[in-house]
Amino acid sequence: MKVLLAAGARPNFMKVAPLLREARHRAGLECKLVNTGQHYDYEMSQSFFDYLNIDPPHYRIESGSGSQAEQTARIMIGFEKICIDYRPDIVMVVGDVNSTLACSITAKKLCIEVAHVEAGLRSFDRTMPEEINRIVTDSISDYLFVTEKSAEQHLIREGAPLKRIIFTGDVMVDNLLYQKELLTKEMCEGFDSHHLKKSLNKYAFLTLHRPSNVDNRQIFTNIMSALNDISKTLPIIFPVHPRTRKMIKRFRIKCSQHIHILPPLNFMESLYLWKDAAVVMTDSGGLQGETTVLGVPCITLRENTERPVTIELGTNNLVGVKAENIIRAFKKAIGGEKIPYRIPPGWDGKASIRIWDALLAEK
Ligand code: UD1
């Protein structure tokens, strides 16, 4: 069986890695990776490959940035040529970025089966490009690999045939546990090039990049005023995404001296810092799941989440973007009260094993 696996943006690389590593051990399976080039800066793409223990991508598309349509179109054009060249039996896409949408549509129109890893998640917010990507991809996928029960229910409600929905758990967790295992003491010394962990006794860790948060002057200013306030109590480590960096400049956003601004970090550097944070504050999807697995308190700076299990069982607290709510949640998180949490079913590091088992059993 020939599988073409597509990845292009930062969170995709972590999701394909465990699938590629597991594929090596499977007889009768050939799996090639396409990097769609959605993220292209060293810190946003290549740096992620350093510790993933996977081969470099077999194919690469130079899609780059641009409007939603421009980026999606460029990926589709490049991916079509690759599909025609490689002739895969299955195209596998992960997550909810523009590459997920572009590659699934392209494959399906070439009558190639599509497998979607992380299917069925819904924020019910159609202003998010990711929500459109999820809905469209799921509607044409032949295999829907789901990470949590809510996703299964959404797919059933949307009319997906039951036999297409396969509960496998979360490949993001496979990767987290794998990379956590790799974190050696010596490696960490190198990671703390800014000496933050050494110098800060207790700190918060922040990521922020959703267009709904950082592309809107009023919302971004409100969030930052809360964070500036919070940083007086607890220093904040803030690796800044390129989109956010641009908007900080454009809106002339002020960051307090207790917010330690860093360039985008690779997965290991980031993990090294957030795993010991007193609290993580984020608008990322993946980090909501990862903090749940390691039991780190997480404050999600969004109005909705496509991962409700992280709230029901995990350490996640969805607070929205109003300054007073962020500050209240922060005080609660560091107030000393331990949040009871459970690791969601199937988040055990074996999701990629279950995905290949299911696909190979079908073929
Ligand atoms: C994309 C995904 C989002 C994911 C995020 C992770 C979509 C619709 N969005 O959002 O779901 O959470 O990646 O990072 O697919 N840029 C650089 N260097 C790069 C990449 C981007 O400077 O390597 C700049 C570009 O100027 C671009 C901006 O950052 O305009 C945003 O990049 P883009 O790929 O459009 O979306 P993300 O916000 O990264």
XYZ file of C-alpha atoms and ligand atoms in Angstrom:
402
model
C 0.000 0.000 0.000
C 1.397 3.408 -1.021
C 0.497 6.306 1.258
C 1.299 9.950 0.634
C 1.360 11.919 3.850
C 0.948 15.704 3.627
C 2.273 18.251 6.127
C 3.041 21.913 5.729
C 2.593 23.966 8.865
C 4.320 23.788 12.201
C 1.757 21.657 14.090
C 1.539 19.211 11.170
C 5.161 18.121 11.443
C 4.625 16.793 14.967
C 1.526 14.890 13.897
C 3.079 13.115 10.895
C 6.282 12.138 12.712
C 4.844 9.286 14.830
C 2.957 7.993 11.781
C 6.160 7.940 9.734
C 8.171 6.271 12.489
C 5.543 3.581 12.944
C 5.195 3.076 9.164
C 8.831 1.947 8.980
C 7.954 -1.250 10.857
C 4.977 -2.194 8.729
C 5.363 -4.795 5.982
C 3.644 -3.933 2.727
C 3.453 -0.240 3.524
C 5.319 2.522 1.706
C 4.792 5.967 3.136
C 6.229 9.158 1.614
C 6.073 12.652 3.093
C 5.221 15.854 1.210
C 6.176 19.163 2.808
C 3.724 21.629 1.322
C 5.872 24.583 2.418
C 3.049 26.445 4.147
C 5.589 27.359 6.812
C 9.028 28.081 5.411
C 11.159 29.970 7.979
C 13.805 27.786 9.621
C 12.214 28.206 13.061
C 8.749 27.407 11.749
C 9.600 24.272 9.751
C 13.132 22.816 9.462
C 13.910 23.204 13.178
C 11.041 20.802 13.887
C 12.658 18.017 11.893
C 15.800 18.067 14.041
C 14.435 15.859 16.808
C 11.619 14.028 15.062
C 13.794 11.143 13.845
C 12.151 10.997 10.441
C 13.586 11.157 6.914
C 13.513 14.503 5.122
C 10.345 15.007 3.056
C 10.356 13.135 -0.252
C 8.558 15.978 -2.007
C 8.399 19.696 -1.368
C 6.025 22.378 -2.611
C 7.079 26.022 -2.387
C 3.660 27.332 -1.420
C 4.616 30.028 1.104
C 2.256 32.601 2.588
C -0.419 34.799 1.011
C -4.177 35.067 1.232
C -6.195 31.976 2.168
C -7.053 31.404 -1.500
C -3.537 32.024 -2.819
C -1.904 29.692 -0.329
C -4.514 26.951 -0.750
C -4.377 27.196 -4.547
C -0.583 26.961 -4.687
C -0.614 23.865 -2.484
C -3.297 22.251 -4.675
C -1.375 22.868 -7.881
C 1.854 21.450 -6.432
C 0.168 18.515 -4.741
C -1.708 17.455 -7.882
C 1.581 17.020 -9.754
C 2.982 14.936 -6.887
C -0.088 12.683 -6.766
C 0.139 12.099 -10.512
C 3.841 11.276 -10.180
C 3.627 9.012 -7.112
C 0.161 7.483 -7.641
C -0.611 6.741 -3.984
C -3.399 4.392 -2.858
C -4.200 6.757 -0.007
C -3.478 10.396 0.762
C -3.259 10.999 4.494
C -3.796 14.502 5.881
C -3.545 15.685 9.485
C -5.111 18.475 11.517
C -6.931 21.492 10.146
C -4.536 23.813 8.340
C -4.829 24.991 4.730
C -2.589 22.114 3.567
C -5.097 19.651 5.058
C -7.893 21.116 2.959
C -5.836 21.620 -0.215
C -4.383 18.103 -0.273
C -7.636 16.324 0.574
C -9.595 18.091 -2.188
C -6.828 17.508 -4.733
C -6.563 13.796 -3.921
C -10.292 13.188 -3.953
C -10.675 14.812 -7.367
C -8.021 12.393 -8.640
C -10.183 9.578 -7.176
C -7.570 8.770 -4.522
C -8.858 7.716 -1.094
C -8.327 10.236 1.712
C -7.601 9.499 5.372
C -8.008 12.380 7.836
C -6.127 12.144 11.116
C -7.758 14.303 13.829
C -11.164 14.229 12.147
C -14.439 15.517 13.585
C -13.139 18.317 15.819
C -15.442 21.345 15.695
C -15.198 24.799 17.256
C -18.571 25.769 15.689
C -16.927 29.050 14.732
C -17.016 29.407 10.980
C -14.953 32.600 11.055
C -11.924 30.392 11.789
C -10.244 29.184 8.582
C -9.451 25.943 10.417
C -13.159 25.206 10.982
C -13.829 25.408 7.229
C -10.809 23.193 6.604
C -12.115 20.609 9.097
C -15.666 20.498 7.753
C -14.662 20.234 4.094
C -11.927 17.682 4.681
C -14.160 15.453 6.798
C -16.985 15.627 4.277
C -14.832 13.990 1.564
C -12.598 11.688 3.638
C -12.846 7.908 3.380
C -11.199 7.262 6.751
C -11.974 9.515 9.697
C -9.522 8.907 12.541
C -10.834 10.596 15.667
C -9.094 11.712 18.842
C -12.014 12.175 21.216
C -15.642 11.125 21.618
C -17.078 14.577 20.837
C -15.509 14.333 17.372
C -17.224 11.008 16.766
C -20.583 12.557 17.681
C -20.085 15.546 15.347
C -19.297 13.270 12.428
C -22.316 11.063 13.083
C -24.556 14.130 13.298
C -23.148 15.389 9.998
C -24.042 12.070 8.377
C -20.659 10.362 8.078
C -21.115 6.604 7.652
C -20.260 4.822 10.905
C -17.841 2.430 9.245
C -15.653 5.359 8.201
C -15.227 6.675 11.756
C -12.378 5.061 13.692
C -11.481 6.109 17.238
C -7.689 5.968 17.540
C -6.655 8.588 20.107
C -4.322 11.502 19.415
C -1.072 11.314 17.407
C -0.067 14.629 18.964
C 0.211 12.735 22.254
C 2.328 10.018 20.585
C 4.718 12.763 19.622
C 4.649 14.533 22.974
C 5.547 11.377 24.883
C 8.258 10.485 22.358
C 9.890 13.916 22.479
C 9.587 14.175 26.257
C 11.541 10.934 26.501
C 14.303 12.481 24.343
C 14.758 15.527 26.573
C 18.076 14.891 28.260
C 19.650 17.167 30.810
C 22.553 18.080 28.517
C 20.196 18.935 25.700
C 18.177 21.196 27.955
C 21.201 23.245 28.930
C 21.575 24.123 25.257
C 17.889 24.910 24.943
C 17.939 27.467 27.701
C 20.159 29.765 25.663
C 18.320 32.724 27.117
C 18.972 31.422 30.666
C 15.347 32.028 31.510
C 14.659 28.776 33.245
C 17.779 29.208 35.343
C 16.975 32.756 36.317
C 13.215 32.517 36.768
C 12.050 30.518 39.710
C 8.425 30.413 38.680
C 6.952 31.601 35.403
C 4.022 31.496 32.990
C 4.373 30.382 29.356
C 2.434 32.162 26.613
C 1.657 31.512 22.943
C -0.616 33.662 20.820
C -1.146 33.529 17.071
C -4.858 33.145 16.158
C -5.895 35.789 13.609
C -9.040 36.421 15.719
C -6.780 37.467 18.614
C -3.797 39.159 17.041
C -5.185 40.617 13.808
C -7.749 42.724 15.699
C -6.244 45.804 17.347
C -8.854 46.083 20.121
C -8.775 42.403 21.085
C -4.989 42.127 20.925
C -4.587 45.301 23.032
C -7.030 43.989 25.651
C -5.277 40.636 25.880
C -1.881 42.299 26.217
C -3.115 44.670 28.920
C -4.194 41.631 30.974
C -0.871 39.920 30.313
C 1.137 43.010 31.257
C -0.811 43.069 34.504
C -0.257 39.361 35.144
C 3.471 39.680 34.462
C 3.802 41.889 37.575
C 2.900 38.799 39.640
C 4.627 36.158 37.528
C 7.128 36.644 34.687
C 5.896 35.412 31.329
C 7.942 33.601 28.677
C 6.540 34.455 25.254
C 7.919 32.859 22.067
C 6.420 35.012 19.332
C 4.886 33.615 16.131
C 5.724 35.588 12.915
C 2.082 36.666 12.485
C 2.035 38.006 16.056
C 5.405 39.713 15.646
C 4.052 41.616 12.637
C 0.921 42.697 14.472
C 2.826 43.815 17.612
C 4.740 46.134 15.327
C 1.732 47.289 13.309
C -0.450 48.056 16.368
C 2.510 49.326 18.422
C 1.570 46.959 21.227
C 3.428 47.541 24.491
C 4.890 44.523 26.304
C 6.015 44.863 29.913
C 9.646 44.169 30.789
C 8.458 41.091 32.721
C 7.289 39.506 29.476
C 10.327 37.748 28.022
C 9.972 37.833 24.256
C 11.652 34.981 22.344
C 11.770 33.994 18.668
C 9.567 31.005 17.663
C 10.916 27.905 19.419
C 11.192 24.380 18.110
C 9.078 21.729 19.775
C 11.762 20.541 22.209
C 12.733 24.019 23.381
C 9.126 24.898 23.837
C 8.310 21.670 25.703
C 11.315 22.174 27.958
C 9.935 25.547 29.018
C 6.177 24.930 29.224
C 6.269 21.566 31.013
C 7.512 23.265 34.185
C 5.497 26.463 33.859
C 3.154 27.405 36.702
C 0.548 28.042 34.036
C 0.345 28.018 30.240
C -1.710 30.707 28.495
C -2.440 30.017 24.854
C -4.734 30.184 21.855
C -3.137 27.105 20.269
C -5.180 23.963 19.703
C -2.387 21.446 20.251
C -1.108 22.970 23.485
C -4.539 22.564 25.099
C -4.169 18.824 24.562
C -0.526 18.596 25.490
C -0.918 20.482 28.788
C -3.753 18.098 29.653
C -1.450 15.105 29.184
C 1.282 16.541 31.425
C -1.169 18.028 33.937
C -0.003 21.630 33.496
C -2.734 24.239 34.170
C -3.798 25.826 30.876
C -5.748 29.029 30.262
C -7.137 29.158 26.734
C -7.496 32.677 25.373
C -10.350 31.899 22.991
C -14.148 31.926 23.038
C -14.389 28.305 21.902
C -12.391 25.117 21.669
C -12.554 22.191 19.298
C -11.065 20.007 22.051
C -13.738 19.992 24.812
C -12.284 16.871 26.418
C -9.381 18.994 27.653
C -11.901 20.965 29.728
C -14.089 18.030 30.793
C -11.184 15.826 31.907
C -8.045 17.900 31.603
C -6.460 21.016 33.029
C -7.823 23.427 30.430
C -9.859 26.515 31.304
C -11.528 28.312 28.391
C -11.700 31.984 29.378
C -12.218 34.067 26.231
C -10.375 37.321 25.602
C -11.767 39.802 28.140
C -8.978 41.193 30.344
C -10.823 40.720 33.659
C -11.625 37.062 32.849
C -8.029 36.314 31.919
C -6.756 37.861 35.156
C -9.344 36.020 37.263
C -8.443 32.673 35.648
C -4.758 33.352 36.184
C -5.245 34.073 39.901
C -7.221 30.853 40.249
C -4.591 28.846 38.360
C -1.735 29.964 40.578
C -3.859 30.016 43.751
C -2.391 26.732 44.970
C -5.500 24.644 44.425
C -4.541 21.513 42.445
C -6.746 20.931 39.401
C -7.841 17.297 39.321
C -7.340 15.931 35.819
C -7.530 12.706 33.858
C -5.822 11.792 30.614
C -8.485 11.291 27.911
C -9.040 7.773 26.550
C -6.657 6.797 23.760
C -4.159 9.543 24.583
C -1.568 6.932 25.451
C 1.106 7.318 22.790
C -0.241 4.496 20.617
C -2.581 6.330 18.228
C -0.333 5.895 15.192
C -0.147 2.138 15.834
C -3.958 2.004 15.827
C -4.185 4.113 12.657
C -1.906 1.825 10.631
C -3.560 -1.279 12.111
C -6.937 -0.006 10.927
C -5.760 1.014 7.454
C -3.768 -2.146 6.781
C -6.665 -4.323 7.945
C -8.894 -2.643 5.337
C -6.510 -3.203 2.437
C -1.241 28.410 10.373
C -2.545 27.604 10.458
C -2.980 27.511 11.917
C -1.866 26.945 12.789
C -0.617 27.811 12.601
C 0.539 27.314 13.409
C -4.099 27.780 8.557
C -5.328 28.408 8.070
N -3.604 28.259 9.725
O -1.531 29.723 10.817
O -4.094 26.655 12.002
O -2.258 26.962 14.140
O -0.284 27.802 11.206
O 1.619 28.168 13.293
O -3.581 26.891 7.928
N 5.076 33.518 8.299
C 6.429 33.675 8.364
N 7.192 32.537 8.291
C 6.662 31.303 8.137
C 5.276 31.174 8.069
C 4.504 32.290 8.155
O 6.944 34.761 8.497
O 7.414 30.316 8.068
C 4.237 34.733 8.401
C 3.644 35.090 7.068
O 3.942 36.405 6.801
C 2.171 34.922 7.222
C 1.952 34.821 8.725
O 3.205 34.485 9.320
O 1.472 35.959 6.679
C 0.951 33.783 9.094
O 1.267 32.526 8.489
P 0.114 31.590 7.867
O 0.752 30.349 7.330
O -0.726 32.384 6.950
O -0.822 31.244 9.067
P -0.527 30.942 10.584
O -1.024 32.086 11.372
O 0.882 30.488 10.807
